[in-house]
Coordinates of C-alpha atoms in Angstrom, one line a residue:
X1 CA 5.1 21.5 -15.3
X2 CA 5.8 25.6 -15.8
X3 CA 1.7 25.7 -15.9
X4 CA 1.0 24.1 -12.8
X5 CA 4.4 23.1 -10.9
X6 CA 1.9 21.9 -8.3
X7 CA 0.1 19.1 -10.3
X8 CA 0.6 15.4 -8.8
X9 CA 0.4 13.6 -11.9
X10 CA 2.1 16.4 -13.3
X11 CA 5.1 15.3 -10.9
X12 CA 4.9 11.8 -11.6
X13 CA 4.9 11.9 -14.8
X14 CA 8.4 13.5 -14.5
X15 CA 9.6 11.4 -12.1
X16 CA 8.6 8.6 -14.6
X17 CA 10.7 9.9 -17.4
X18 CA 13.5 10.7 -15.2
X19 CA 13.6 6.7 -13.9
X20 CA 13.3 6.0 -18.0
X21 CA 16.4 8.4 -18.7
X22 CA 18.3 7.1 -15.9
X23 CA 18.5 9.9 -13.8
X24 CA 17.6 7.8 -10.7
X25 CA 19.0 10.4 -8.4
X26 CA 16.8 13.0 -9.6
X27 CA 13.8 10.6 -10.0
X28 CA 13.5 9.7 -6.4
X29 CA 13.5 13.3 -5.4
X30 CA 10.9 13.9 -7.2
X31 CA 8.9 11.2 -6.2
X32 CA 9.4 11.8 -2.9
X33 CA 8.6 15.7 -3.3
X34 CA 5.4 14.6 -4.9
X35 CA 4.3 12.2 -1.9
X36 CA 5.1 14.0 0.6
X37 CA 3.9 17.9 -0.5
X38 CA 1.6 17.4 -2.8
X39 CA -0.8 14.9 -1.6
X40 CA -1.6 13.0 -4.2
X41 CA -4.9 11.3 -4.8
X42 CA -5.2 7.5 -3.7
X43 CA -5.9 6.5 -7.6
X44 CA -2.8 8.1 -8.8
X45 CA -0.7 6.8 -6.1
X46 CA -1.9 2.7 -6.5
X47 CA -1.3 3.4 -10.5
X48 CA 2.1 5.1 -9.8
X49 CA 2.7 2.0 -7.8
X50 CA 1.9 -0.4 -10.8
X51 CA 3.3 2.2 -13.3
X52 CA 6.8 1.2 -11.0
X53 CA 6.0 -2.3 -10.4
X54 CA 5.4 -2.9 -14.5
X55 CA 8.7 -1.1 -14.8
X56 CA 11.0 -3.3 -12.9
X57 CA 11.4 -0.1 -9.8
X58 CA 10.9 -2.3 -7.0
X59 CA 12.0 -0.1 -4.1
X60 CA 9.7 2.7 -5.7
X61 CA 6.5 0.4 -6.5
X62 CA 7.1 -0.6 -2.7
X63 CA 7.2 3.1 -1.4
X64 CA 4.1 4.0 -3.5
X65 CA 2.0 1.4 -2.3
X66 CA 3.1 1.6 1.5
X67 CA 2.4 5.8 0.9
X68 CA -1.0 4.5 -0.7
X69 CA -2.1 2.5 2.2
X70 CA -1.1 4.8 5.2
X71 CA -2.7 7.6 3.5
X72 CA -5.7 4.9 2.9
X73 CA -5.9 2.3 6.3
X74 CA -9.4 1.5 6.1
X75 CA -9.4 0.6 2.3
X76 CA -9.0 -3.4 1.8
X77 CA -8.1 -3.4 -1.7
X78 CA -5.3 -1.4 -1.4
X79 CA -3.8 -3.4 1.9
X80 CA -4.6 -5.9 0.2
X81 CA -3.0 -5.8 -3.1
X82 CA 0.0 -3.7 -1.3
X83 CA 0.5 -6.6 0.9
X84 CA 0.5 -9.7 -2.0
X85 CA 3.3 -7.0 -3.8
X86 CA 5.6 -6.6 -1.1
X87 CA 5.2 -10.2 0.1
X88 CA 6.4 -11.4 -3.6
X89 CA 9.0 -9.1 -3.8
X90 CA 10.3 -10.2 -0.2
X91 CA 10.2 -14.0 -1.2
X92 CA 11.7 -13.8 -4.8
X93 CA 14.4 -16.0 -5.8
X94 CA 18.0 -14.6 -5.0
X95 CA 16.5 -12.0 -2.5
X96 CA 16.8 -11.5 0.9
X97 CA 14.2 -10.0 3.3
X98 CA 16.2 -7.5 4.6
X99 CA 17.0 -5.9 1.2
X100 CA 13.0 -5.3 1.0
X101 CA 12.7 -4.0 4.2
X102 CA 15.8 -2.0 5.4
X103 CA 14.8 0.8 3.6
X104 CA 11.1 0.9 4.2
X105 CA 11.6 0.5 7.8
X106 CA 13.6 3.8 7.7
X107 CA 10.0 5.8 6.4
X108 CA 7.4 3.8 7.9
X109 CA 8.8 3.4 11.2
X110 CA 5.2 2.5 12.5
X111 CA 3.5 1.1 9.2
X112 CA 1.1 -1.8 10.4
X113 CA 1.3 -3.5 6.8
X114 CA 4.9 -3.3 6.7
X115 CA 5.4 -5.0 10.4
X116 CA 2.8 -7.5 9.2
X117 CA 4.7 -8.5 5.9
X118 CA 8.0 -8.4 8.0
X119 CA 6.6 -11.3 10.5
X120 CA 5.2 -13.2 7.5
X121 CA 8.0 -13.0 5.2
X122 CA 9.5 -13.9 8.9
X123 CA 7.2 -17.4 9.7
X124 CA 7.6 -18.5 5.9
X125 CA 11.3 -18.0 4.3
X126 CA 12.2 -20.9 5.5
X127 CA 9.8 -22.8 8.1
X128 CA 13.0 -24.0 9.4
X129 CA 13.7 -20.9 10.6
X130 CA 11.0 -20.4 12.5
X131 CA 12.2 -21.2 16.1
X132 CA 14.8 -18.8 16.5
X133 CA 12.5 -16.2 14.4
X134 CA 9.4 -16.5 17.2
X135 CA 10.8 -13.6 19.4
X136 CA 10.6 -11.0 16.4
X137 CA 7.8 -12.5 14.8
X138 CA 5.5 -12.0 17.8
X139 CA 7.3 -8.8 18.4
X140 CA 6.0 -7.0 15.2
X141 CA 2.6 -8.6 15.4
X142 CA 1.6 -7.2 19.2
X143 CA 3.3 -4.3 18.5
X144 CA 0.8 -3.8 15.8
X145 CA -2.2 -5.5 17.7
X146 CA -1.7 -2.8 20.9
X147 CA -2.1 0.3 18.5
X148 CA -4.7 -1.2 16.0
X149 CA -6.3 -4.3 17.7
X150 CA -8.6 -4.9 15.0
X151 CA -6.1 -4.6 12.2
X152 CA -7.4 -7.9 10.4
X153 CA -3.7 -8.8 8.6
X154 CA -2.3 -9.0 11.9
X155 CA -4.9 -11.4 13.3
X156 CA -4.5 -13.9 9.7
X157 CA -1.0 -13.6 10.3
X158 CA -0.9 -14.5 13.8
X159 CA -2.9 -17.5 12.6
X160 CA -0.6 -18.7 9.8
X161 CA 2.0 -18.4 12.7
X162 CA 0.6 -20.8 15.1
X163 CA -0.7 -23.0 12.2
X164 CA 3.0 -23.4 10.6
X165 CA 4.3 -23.8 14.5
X166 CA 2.1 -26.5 14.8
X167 CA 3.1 -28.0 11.6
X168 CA 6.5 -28.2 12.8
X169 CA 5.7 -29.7 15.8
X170 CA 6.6 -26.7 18.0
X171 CA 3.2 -27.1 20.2
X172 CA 2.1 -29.9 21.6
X173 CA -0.9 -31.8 19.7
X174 CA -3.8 -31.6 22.0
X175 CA -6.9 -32.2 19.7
X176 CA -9.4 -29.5 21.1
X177 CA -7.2 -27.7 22.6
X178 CA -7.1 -23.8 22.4
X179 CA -4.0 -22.3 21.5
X180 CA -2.7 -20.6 24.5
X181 CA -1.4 -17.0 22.9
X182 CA -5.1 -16.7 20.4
X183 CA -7.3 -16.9 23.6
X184 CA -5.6 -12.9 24.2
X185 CA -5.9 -11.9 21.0
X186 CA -8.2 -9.0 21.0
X187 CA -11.2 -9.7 18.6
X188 CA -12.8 -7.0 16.2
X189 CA -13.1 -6.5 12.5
X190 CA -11.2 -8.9 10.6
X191 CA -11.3 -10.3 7.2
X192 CA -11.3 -14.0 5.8
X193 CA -8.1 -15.3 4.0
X194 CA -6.7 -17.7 2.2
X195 CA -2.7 -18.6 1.5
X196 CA -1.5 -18.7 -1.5
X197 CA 2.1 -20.0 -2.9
X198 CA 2.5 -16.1 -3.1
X199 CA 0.8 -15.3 -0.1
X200 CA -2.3 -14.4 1.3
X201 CA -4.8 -12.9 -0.2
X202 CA -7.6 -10.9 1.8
X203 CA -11.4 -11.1 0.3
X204 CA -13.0 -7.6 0.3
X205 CA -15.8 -8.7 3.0
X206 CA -15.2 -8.0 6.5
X207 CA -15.8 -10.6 9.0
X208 CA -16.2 -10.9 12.7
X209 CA -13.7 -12.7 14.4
X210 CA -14.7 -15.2 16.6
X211 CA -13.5 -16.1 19.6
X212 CA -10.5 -17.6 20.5
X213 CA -10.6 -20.4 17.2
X214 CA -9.9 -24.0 18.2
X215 CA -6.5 -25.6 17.3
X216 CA -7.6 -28.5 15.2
X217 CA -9.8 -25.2 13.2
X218 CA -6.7 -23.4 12.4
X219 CA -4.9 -26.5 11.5
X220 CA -7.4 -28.0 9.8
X221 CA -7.9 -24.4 7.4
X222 CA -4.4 -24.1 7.0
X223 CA -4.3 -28.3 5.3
X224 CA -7.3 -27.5 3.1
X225 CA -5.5 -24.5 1.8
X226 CA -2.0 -26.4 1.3
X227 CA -4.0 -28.8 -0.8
X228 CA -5.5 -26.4 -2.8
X229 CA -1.9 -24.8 -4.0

């Protein structure tokens, strides 16, 4: 550090020890020194992330990789694997959403991947929840679609949202019919997904949305997946 009080990884590698030692306070100040004056690299951000994650830092693993993927938006591996963290960590046993989020919220005030994860952390924990959740859900996703329409997270999770609506019977079952809010959705760049029982997981191979998808599609998808858990 007296060589090069400059150095990224030099800075994180303090921080680390200080989190290690117990000096939390002085940890965090680092860490947050590092991010935001020192611009470090993506690769040493996403490890710092798993370097946190590994260590049981939640709060910091969750900072890193949000810092990772605004500094990064148009790398799919990192939304991606930033997106599958925060959404376990928001669903674990014992926890509640808001303890995940409150505090992010506060940072990334306009972070697309965190409103995302908000809504679906929203529409899934628990389904029963959904119909007095649909106001805030749909909230964080348009807010999201009108400054990044082709932000493909926000398209899968509108569509987990109107296939779990369905599931509960909140729409009416029209076979062939075309789900009423999906034939505005903006299309654009999107990316195929799949749901997990931790998630869902983005491939790396961006696809074309196409237009407006037919009800029994979505529903259909979101059965072959359920079956596949």
């Amino acid at each position: 550090m007296t060589d090069n009080p400059q150095d990224p990884s030099a800075n994180l590698a303090l921080s680390y020890a200080l989190f290690n030692a117990g000096e939390l306070d002085q940890a965090q100040d680092v860490l947050i020194y590092t991010l935001e004056t020192l611009n470090p690299p993506a690769n040493l951000v996403v490890g710092a992330a798993e370097v946190m994650a590994a260590q049981g830092f939640t709060e910091e693993a969750i900072l890193f990789w949000l810092s990772a993927s605004e500094a990064n938006p148009n790398n799919p591996t990192i939304r991606n694997d930033a997106g599958q963290y925060i959404y376990r960590q928001a669903t674990a046993p014992g926890l509640q959403e808001q303890q995940i989020f409150q505090g992010m919220q506060e940072r990334f005030p306009e972070s697309p991947l965190l409103r995302v994860m908000m809504a679906q952390v929203l529409i899934t924990t628990p389904r029963g929840a959904l119909p007095i959740r649909q106001n805030q859900i749909t909230n964080l996703l348009d807010g999201v679609l009108a400054a990044n329409p082709d932000f493909a997270e926000a398209h899968l999770v509108y569509g987990n949202f109107y296939a779990i609506r369905q599931e509960t019977r909140m729409l009416p079952n029209k076979p062939g019919a075309l789900l009423p809010a999906l034939k505005t959705r903006p299309s654009g760049c999107c990316a195929k997904a799949v749901c997990s029982s931790i998630g869902w997981r983005l491939r790396r191979r961006p696809l074309a949305v196409p237009p407006s998808p037919p009800q029994n599609q979505l529903r259909k998808a979101h059965e072959n997946t359920h079956h596949r858990r």
